[in-house]
Coordinates of C-alpha atoms and ligand atoms in Angstrom, one line a residue:
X1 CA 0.0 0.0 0.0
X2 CA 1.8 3.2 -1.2
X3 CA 1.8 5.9 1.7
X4 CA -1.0 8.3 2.1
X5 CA 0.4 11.7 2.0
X6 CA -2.9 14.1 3.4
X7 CA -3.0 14.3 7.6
X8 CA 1.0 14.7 6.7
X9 CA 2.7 18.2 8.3
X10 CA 5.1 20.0 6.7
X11 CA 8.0 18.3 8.6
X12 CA 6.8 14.9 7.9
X13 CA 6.5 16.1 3.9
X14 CA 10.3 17.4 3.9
X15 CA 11.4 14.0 5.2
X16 CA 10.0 12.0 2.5
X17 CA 11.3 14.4 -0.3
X18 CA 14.4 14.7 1.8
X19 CA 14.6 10.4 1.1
X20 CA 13.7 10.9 -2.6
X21 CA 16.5 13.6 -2.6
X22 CA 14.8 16.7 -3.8
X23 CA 15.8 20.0 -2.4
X24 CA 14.2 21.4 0.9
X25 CA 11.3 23.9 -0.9
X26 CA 10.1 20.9 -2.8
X27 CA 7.5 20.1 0.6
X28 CA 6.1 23.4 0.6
X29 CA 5.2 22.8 -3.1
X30 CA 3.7 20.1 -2.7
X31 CA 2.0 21.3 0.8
X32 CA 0.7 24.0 -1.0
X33 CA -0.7 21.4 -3.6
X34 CA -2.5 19.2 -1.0
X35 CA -3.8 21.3 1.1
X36 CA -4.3 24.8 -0.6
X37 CA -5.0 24.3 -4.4
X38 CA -7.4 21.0 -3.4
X39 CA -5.2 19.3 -6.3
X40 CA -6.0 15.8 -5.8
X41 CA -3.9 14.1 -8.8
X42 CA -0.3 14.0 -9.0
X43 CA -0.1 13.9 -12.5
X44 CA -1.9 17.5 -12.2
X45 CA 0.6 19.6 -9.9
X46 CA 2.0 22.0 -12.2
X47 CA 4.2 22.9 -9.4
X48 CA 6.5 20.0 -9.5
X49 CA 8.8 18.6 -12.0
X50 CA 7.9 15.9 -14.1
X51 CA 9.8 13.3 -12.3
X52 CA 9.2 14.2 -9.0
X53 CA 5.0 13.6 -10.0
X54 CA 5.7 10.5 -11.6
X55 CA 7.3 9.2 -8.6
X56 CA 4.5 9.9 -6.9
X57 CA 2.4 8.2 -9.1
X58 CA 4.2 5.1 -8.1
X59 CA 5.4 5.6 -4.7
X60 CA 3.0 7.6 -2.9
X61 CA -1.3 7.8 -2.9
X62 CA -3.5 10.9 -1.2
X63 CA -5.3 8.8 1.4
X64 CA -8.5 10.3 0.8
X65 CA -11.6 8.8 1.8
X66 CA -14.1 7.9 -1.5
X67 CA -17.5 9.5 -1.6
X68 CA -20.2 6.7 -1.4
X69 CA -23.0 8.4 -1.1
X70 CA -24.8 11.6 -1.0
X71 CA -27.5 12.2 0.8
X72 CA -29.2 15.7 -0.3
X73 CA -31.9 17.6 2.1
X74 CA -34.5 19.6 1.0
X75 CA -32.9 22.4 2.7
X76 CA -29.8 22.4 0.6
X77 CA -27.2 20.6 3.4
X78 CA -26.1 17.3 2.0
X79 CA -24.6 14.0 4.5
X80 CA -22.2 12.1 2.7
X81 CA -21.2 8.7 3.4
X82 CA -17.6 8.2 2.8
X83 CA -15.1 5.3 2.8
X84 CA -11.9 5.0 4.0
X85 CA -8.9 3.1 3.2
X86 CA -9.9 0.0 5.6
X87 CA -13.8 -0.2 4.2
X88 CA -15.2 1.2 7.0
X89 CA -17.7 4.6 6.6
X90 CA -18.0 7.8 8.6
X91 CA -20.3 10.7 7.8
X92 CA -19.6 14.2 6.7
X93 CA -22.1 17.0 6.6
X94 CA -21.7 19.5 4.2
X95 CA -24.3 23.1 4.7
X96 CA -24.4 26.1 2.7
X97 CA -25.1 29.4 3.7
X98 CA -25.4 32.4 1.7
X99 CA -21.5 33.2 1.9
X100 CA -20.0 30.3 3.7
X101 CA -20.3 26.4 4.3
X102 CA -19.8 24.6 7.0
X103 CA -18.6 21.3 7.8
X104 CA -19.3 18.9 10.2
X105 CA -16.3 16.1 10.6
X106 CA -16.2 12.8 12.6
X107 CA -13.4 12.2 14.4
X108 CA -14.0 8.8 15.0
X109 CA -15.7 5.9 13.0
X110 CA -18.5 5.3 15.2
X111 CA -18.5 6.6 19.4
X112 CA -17.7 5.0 22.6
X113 CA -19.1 7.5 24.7
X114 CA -23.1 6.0 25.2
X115 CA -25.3 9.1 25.5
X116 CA -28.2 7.9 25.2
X117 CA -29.8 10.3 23.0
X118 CA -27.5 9.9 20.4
X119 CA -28.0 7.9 17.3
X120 CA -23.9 7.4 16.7
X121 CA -24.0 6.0 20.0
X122 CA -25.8 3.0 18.8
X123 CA -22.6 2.1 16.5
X124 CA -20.0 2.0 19.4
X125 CA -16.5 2.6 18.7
X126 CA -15.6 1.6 15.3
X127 CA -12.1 2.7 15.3
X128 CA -10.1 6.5 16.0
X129 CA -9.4 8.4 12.6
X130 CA -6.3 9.6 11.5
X131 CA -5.4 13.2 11.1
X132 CA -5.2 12.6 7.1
X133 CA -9.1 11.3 7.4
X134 CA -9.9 14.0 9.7
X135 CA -8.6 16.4 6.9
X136 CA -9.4 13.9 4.1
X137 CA -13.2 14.6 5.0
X138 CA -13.1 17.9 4.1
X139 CA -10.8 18.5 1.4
X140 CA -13.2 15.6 -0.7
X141 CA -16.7 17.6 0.3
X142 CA -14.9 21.0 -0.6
X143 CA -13.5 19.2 -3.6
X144 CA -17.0 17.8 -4.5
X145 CA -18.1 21.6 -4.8
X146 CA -15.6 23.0 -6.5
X147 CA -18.7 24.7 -9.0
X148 CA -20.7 26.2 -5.7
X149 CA -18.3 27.1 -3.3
X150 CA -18.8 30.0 -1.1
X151 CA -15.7 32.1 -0.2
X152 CA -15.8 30.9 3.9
X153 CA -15.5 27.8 5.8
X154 CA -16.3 27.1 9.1
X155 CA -15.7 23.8 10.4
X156 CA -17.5 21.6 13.5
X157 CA -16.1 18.7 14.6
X158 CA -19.3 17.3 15.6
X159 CA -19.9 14.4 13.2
X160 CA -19.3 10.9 14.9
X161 CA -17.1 10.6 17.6
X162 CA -15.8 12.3 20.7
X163 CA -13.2 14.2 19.8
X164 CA -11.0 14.8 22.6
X165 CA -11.2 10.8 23.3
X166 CA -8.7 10.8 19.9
X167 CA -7.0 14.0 20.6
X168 CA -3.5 13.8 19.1
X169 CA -5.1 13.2 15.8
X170 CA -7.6 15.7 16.2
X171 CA -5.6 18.6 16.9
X172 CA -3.0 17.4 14.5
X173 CA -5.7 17.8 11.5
X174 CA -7.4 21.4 13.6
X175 CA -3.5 22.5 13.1
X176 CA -3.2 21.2 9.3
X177 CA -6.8 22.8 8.4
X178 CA -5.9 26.1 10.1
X179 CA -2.6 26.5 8.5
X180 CA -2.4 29.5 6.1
X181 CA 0.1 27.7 3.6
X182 CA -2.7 25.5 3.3
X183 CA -6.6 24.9 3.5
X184 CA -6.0 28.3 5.8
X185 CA -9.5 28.0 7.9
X186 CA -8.9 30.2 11.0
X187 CA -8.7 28.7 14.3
X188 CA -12.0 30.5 15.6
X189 CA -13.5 29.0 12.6
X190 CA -13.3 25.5 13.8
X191 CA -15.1 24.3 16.7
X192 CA -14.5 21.4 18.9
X193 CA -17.3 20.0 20.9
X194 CA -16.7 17.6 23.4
X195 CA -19.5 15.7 26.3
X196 CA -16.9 16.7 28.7
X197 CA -13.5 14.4 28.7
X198 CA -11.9 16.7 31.5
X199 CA -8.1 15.5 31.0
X200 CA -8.9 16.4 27.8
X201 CA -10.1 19.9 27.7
X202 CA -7.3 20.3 30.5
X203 CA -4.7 20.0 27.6
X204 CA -7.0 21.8 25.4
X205 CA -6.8 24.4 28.5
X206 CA -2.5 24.1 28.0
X207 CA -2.6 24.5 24.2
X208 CA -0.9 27.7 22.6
X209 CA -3.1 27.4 19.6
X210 CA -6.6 25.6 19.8
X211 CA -9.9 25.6 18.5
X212 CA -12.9 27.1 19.7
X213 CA -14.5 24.6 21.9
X214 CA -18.0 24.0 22.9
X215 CA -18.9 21.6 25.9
X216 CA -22.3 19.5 25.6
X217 CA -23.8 20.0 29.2
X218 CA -27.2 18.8 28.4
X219 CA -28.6 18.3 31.9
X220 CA -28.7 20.6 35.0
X221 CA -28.1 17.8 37.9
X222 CA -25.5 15.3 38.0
X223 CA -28.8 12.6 38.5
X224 CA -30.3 13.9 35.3
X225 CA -26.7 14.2 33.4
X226 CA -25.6 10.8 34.6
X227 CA -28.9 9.5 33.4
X228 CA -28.5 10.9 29.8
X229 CA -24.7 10.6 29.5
X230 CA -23.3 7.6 31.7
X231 CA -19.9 9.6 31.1
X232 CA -20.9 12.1 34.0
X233 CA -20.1 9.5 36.6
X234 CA -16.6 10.0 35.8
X235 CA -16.8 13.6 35.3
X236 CA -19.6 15.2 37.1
X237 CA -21.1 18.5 36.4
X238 CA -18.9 20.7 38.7
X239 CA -15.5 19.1 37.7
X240 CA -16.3 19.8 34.1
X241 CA -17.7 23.7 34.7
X242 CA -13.9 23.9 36.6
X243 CA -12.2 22.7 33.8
X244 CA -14.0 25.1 31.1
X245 CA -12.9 28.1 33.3
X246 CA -9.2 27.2 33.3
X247 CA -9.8 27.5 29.4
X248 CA -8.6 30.7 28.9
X249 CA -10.6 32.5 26.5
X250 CA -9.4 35.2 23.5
X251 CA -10.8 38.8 23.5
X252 CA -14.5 38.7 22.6
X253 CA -14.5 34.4 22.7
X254 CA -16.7 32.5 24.8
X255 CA -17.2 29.5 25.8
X256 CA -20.2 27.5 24.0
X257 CA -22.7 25.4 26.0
X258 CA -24.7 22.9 23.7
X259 CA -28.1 21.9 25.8
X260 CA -30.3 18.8 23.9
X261 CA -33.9 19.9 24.5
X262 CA -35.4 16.7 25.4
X263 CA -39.4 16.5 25.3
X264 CA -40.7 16.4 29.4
X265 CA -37.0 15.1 30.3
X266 CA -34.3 18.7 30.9
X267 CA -36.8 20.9 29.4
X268 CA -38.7 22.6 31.9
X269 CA -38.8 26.0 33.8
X270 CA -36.9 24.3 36.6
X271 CA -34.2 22.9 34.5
X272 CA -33.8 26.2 32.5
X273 CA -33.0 28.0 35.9
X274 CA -30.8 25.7 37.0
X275 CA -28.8 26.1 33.8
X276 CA -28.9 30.2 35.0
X277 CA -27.4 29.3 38.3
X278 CA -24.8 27.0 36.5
X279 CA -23.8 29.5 34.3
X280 CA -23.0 32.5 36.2
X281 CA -20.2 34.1 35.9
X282 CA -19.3 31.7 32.9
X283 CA -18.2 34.2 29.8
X284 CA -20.5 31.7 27.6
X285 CA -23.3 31.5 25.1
X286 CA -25.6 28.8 25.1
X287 CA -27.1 26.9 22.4
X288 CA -30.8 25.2 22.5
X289 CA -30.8 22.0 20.3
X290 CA -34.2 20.9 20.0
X291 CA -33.7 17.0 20.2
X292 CA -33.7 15.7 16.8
X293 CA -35.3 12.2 16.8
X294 CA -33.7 8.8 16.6
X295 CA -35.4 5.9 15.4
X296 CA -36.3 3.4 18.5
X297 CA -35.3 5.8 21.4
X298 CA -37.1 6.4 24.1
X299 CA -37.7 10.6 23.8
X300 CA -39.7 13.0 22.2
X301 CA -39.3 15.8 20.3
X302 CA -39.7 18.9 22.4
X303 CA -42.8 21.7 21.9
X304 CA -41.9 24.9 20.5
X305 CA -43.6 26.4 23.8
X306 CA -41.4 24.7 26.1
X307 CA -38.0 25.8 23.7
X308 CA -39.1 29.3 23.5
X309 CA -40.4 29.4 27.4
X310 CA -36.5 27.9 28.2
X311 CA -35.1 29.9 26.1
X312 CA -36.6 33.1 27.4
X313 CA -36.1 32.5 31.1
X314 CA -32.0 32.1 30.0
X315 CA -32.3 34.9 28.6
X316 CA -34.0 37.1 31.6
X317 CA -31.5 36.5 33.7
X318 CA -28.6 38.0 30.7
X319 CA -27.7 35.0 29.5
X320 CA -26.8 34.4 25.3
X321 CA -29.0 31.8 24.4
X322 CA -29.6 30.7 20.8
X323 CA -32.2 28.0 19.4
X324 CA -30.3 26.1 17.0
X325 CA -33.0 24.4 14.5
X326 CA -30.7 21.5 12.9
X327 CA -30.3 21.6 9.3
X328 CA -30.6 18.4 7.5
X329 CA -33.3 16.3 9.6
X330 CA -35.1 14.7 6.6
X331 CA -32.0 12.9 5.6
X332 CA -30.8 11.7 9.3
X333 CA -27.8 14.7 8.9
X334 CA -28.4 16.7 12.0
X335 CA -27.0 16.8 15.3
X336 CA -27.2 13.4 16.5
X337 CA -28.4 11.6 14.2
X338 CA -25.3 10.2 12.4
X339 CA -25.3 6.4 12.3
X340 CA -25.2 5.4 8.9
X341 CA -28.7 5.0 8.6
X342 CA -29.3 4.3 4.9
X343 CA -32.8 6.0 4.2
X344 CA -34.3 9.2 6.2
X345 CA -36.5 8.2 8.8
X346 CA -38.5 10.2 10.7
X347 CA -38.9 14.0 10.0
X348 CA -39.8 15.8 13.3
X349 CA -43.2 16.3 12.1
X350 CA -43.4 12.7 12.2
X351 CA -41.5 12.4 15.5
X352 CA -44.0 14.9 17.1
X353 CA -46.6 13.1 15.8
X354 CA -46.0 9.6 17.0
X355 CA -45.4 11.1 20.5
X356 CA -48.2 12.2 20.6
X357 CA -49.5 8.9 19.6
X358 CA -47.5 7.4 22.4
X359 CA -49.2 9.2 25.0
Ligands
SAH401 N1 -19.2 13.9 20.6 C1 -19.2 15.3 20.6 C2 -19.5 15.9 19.2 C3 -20.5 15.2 18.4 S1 -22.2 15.3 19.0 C4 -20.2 15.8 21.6 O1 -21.0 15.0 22.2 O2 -20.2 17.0 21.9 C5 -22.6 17.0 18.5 C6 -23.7 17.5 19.4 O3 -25.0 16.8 19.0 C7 -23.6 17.4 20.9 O4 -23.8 18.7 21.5 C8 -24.6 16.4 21.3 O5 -25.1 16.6 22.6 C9 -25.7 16.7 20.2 N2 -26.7 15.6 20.0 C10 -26.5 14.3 20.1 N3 -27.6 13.6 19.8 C11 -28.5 14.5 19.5 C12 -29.9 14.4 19.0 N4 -30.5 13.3 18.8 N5 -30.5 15.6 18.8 C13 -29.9 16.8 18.9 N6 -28.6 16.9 19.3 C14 -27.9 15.8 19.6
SF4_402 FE1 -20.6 10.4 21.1 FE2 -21.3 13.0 21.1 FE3 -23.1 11.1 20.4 FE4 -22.3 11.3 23.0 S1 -23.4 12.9 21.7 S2 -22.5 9.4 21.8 S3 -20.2 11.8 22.7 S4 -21.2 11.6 19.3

């Protein structure tokens, strides 16, 4: 198998043209090639010599992972299933906005953390990615709209997986996306969100250069959390909120809180002023998720009374909060609901719908 050359740094790139003895600029070209021009055949990098692209015809391969499928919503955001080197799939969203996409990576084929909410969940841990498929993801969705692009990116890494459970990788592919010789997305353009892996947003905390970073609190009690996301018995509610705050945050940044509305389960006028008392002092902002459903779990959809009547008492006592209406619901490509499911399944109309059936 010739070696894949994306998820590579600049370092690693001068050490294999160092072997094939080419002179030291050489890796920047072809840096430059990867990452910045999206050129994803050798033959086709007019930067470098003849012989140096024919040797990589032979001795080297990209590493990126092969569009399967597409699946398009009707609102214009499209999941793609994609392969990688081993066979196995991960998902990548892909949503347009008047000037700008944004992508939404997996940083892990499958998830070990069990939140119980979650469709990815389901899959378990497949395997840890590798920076190159971290990158791969979105350098083959960019390079899939090459005719539509919009001038901005923003990236999430909120696809499958828990990111800071495969941090080395992570960051290693955050750095490469971020890097101005290449795909040059700013750091506070890419966000990491995590359920709360406290060593890891302690090095997160330690790191010259990082990400923005979003922490998926979910639940105002560590019965309710612990119920929802068995990972809170490890690391309860307070040790987490500590951790945040020894994130030290850039001029204007702050840190985001991701709440899953769940239907009669962390939705109510209680649990929105717990959340206030949680949250003070906290520089943060805090975005409502309206549960997106999940074939064959046990929760509902919630009302828009109970969204807007949460989202108002946050907001009374000064707090940012935000109700984020995921994009891509009828094709199972919105928060939560990646797990390879081959045909969209419920819509929330639906979702609301059988509830109320249910009840
Ligand atoms: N593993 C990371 C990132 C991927 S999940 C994390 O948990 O933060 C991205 C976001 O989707 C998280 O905030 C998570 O709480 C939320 N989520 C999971 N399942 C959901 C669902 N069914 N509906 C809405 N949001 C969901
Ligand atoms: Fe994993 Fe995030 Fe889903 Fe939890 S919400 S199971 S951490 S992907």
């Amino acid at each position: 198998m010739p070696a894949a050359l994306i998820g590579l740094d600049l370092d690693e790139l001068r050490h294999r043209t160092e072997q094939w003895g080419e002179p030291a600029y050489r890796a920047r070209q072809l840096f430059h090639a990867l990452y910045a021009e999206g050129c994803h055949d050798f033959r086709r990098m007019a930067s470098l010599p003849q012989r140096l692209r024919e040797r990589l015809e032979r001795e080297a391969s990209l590493g990126l992972p092969r569009i399967e499928r597409r699946f398009p919503s009707a609102d214009g955001t499209t999941r793609y299933v994609l392969r990688l080197g081993d066979g196995k799939t991960i998902e990548t969203v892909w949503m347009p906005e008047a000037r700008r996409q944004t992508l939404c990576l997996s940083t892990q084929a499958g998830c070990p953390v069990d939140c119980h909410f979650c469709a990815t969940a389901q899959l378990g841990l497949i395997r840890n990615l590798t920076a190159g498929e971290i990158v791969g993801q979105a350098l083959a969705v960019l390079a899939d709209h090459c005719d539509d692009r919009r001038p901005q990116t923003n990236v999430v890494l909120m696809g499958q997986g828990e990111p800071l459970l495969n941090y080395d990788a992570t960051l290693k592919a955050v750095r490469l996306m971020a890097d101005p010789q290449g795909m040059n997305i700013p750091l506070m353009k890419i966000t990491l969100s995590t359920s709360g892996i406290v060593p890891g947003i302690r090095r997160l905390a330690r790191e010259e250069r990082r990400p923005k970073f979003a922490l998926s609190l979910n639940a105002t009690t560590d019965e309710q959390r612990s119920a929802l996301m068995p990972i809170n018995r490890k690391y309860p509610i307070a040790a987490l909120l500590e951790a945040c705050r020894q994130v030290p945050l850039r001029p204007r940044e702050r840190l985001t809180l991701e709440y899953v509305l769940l239907g009669g389960v962390n939705d109510t006028p209680e649990d929105a002023r717990r959340l206030v008392a949680l949250t003070r002092g906290l520089r943060s902002k805090i975005n409502l998720i309206p549960w997106n459903a999940v074939p064959n779990l046990p929760y509902c959809v919630p009302t828009n009374e109970a969204v807007e009547a949460f989202q108002k008492i946050l907001r009374q006592a000064g707090r940012l909060a935000f109700i984020r209406r995921s994009r891509g619901q009828d094709v199972a490509a919105a928060c939560g609901q990646l797990a390879l499911l081959e045909t969209p399944v419920v819509t929330r109309a639906h979702a609301l719908r059988d509830h109320r059936l249910r009840v």
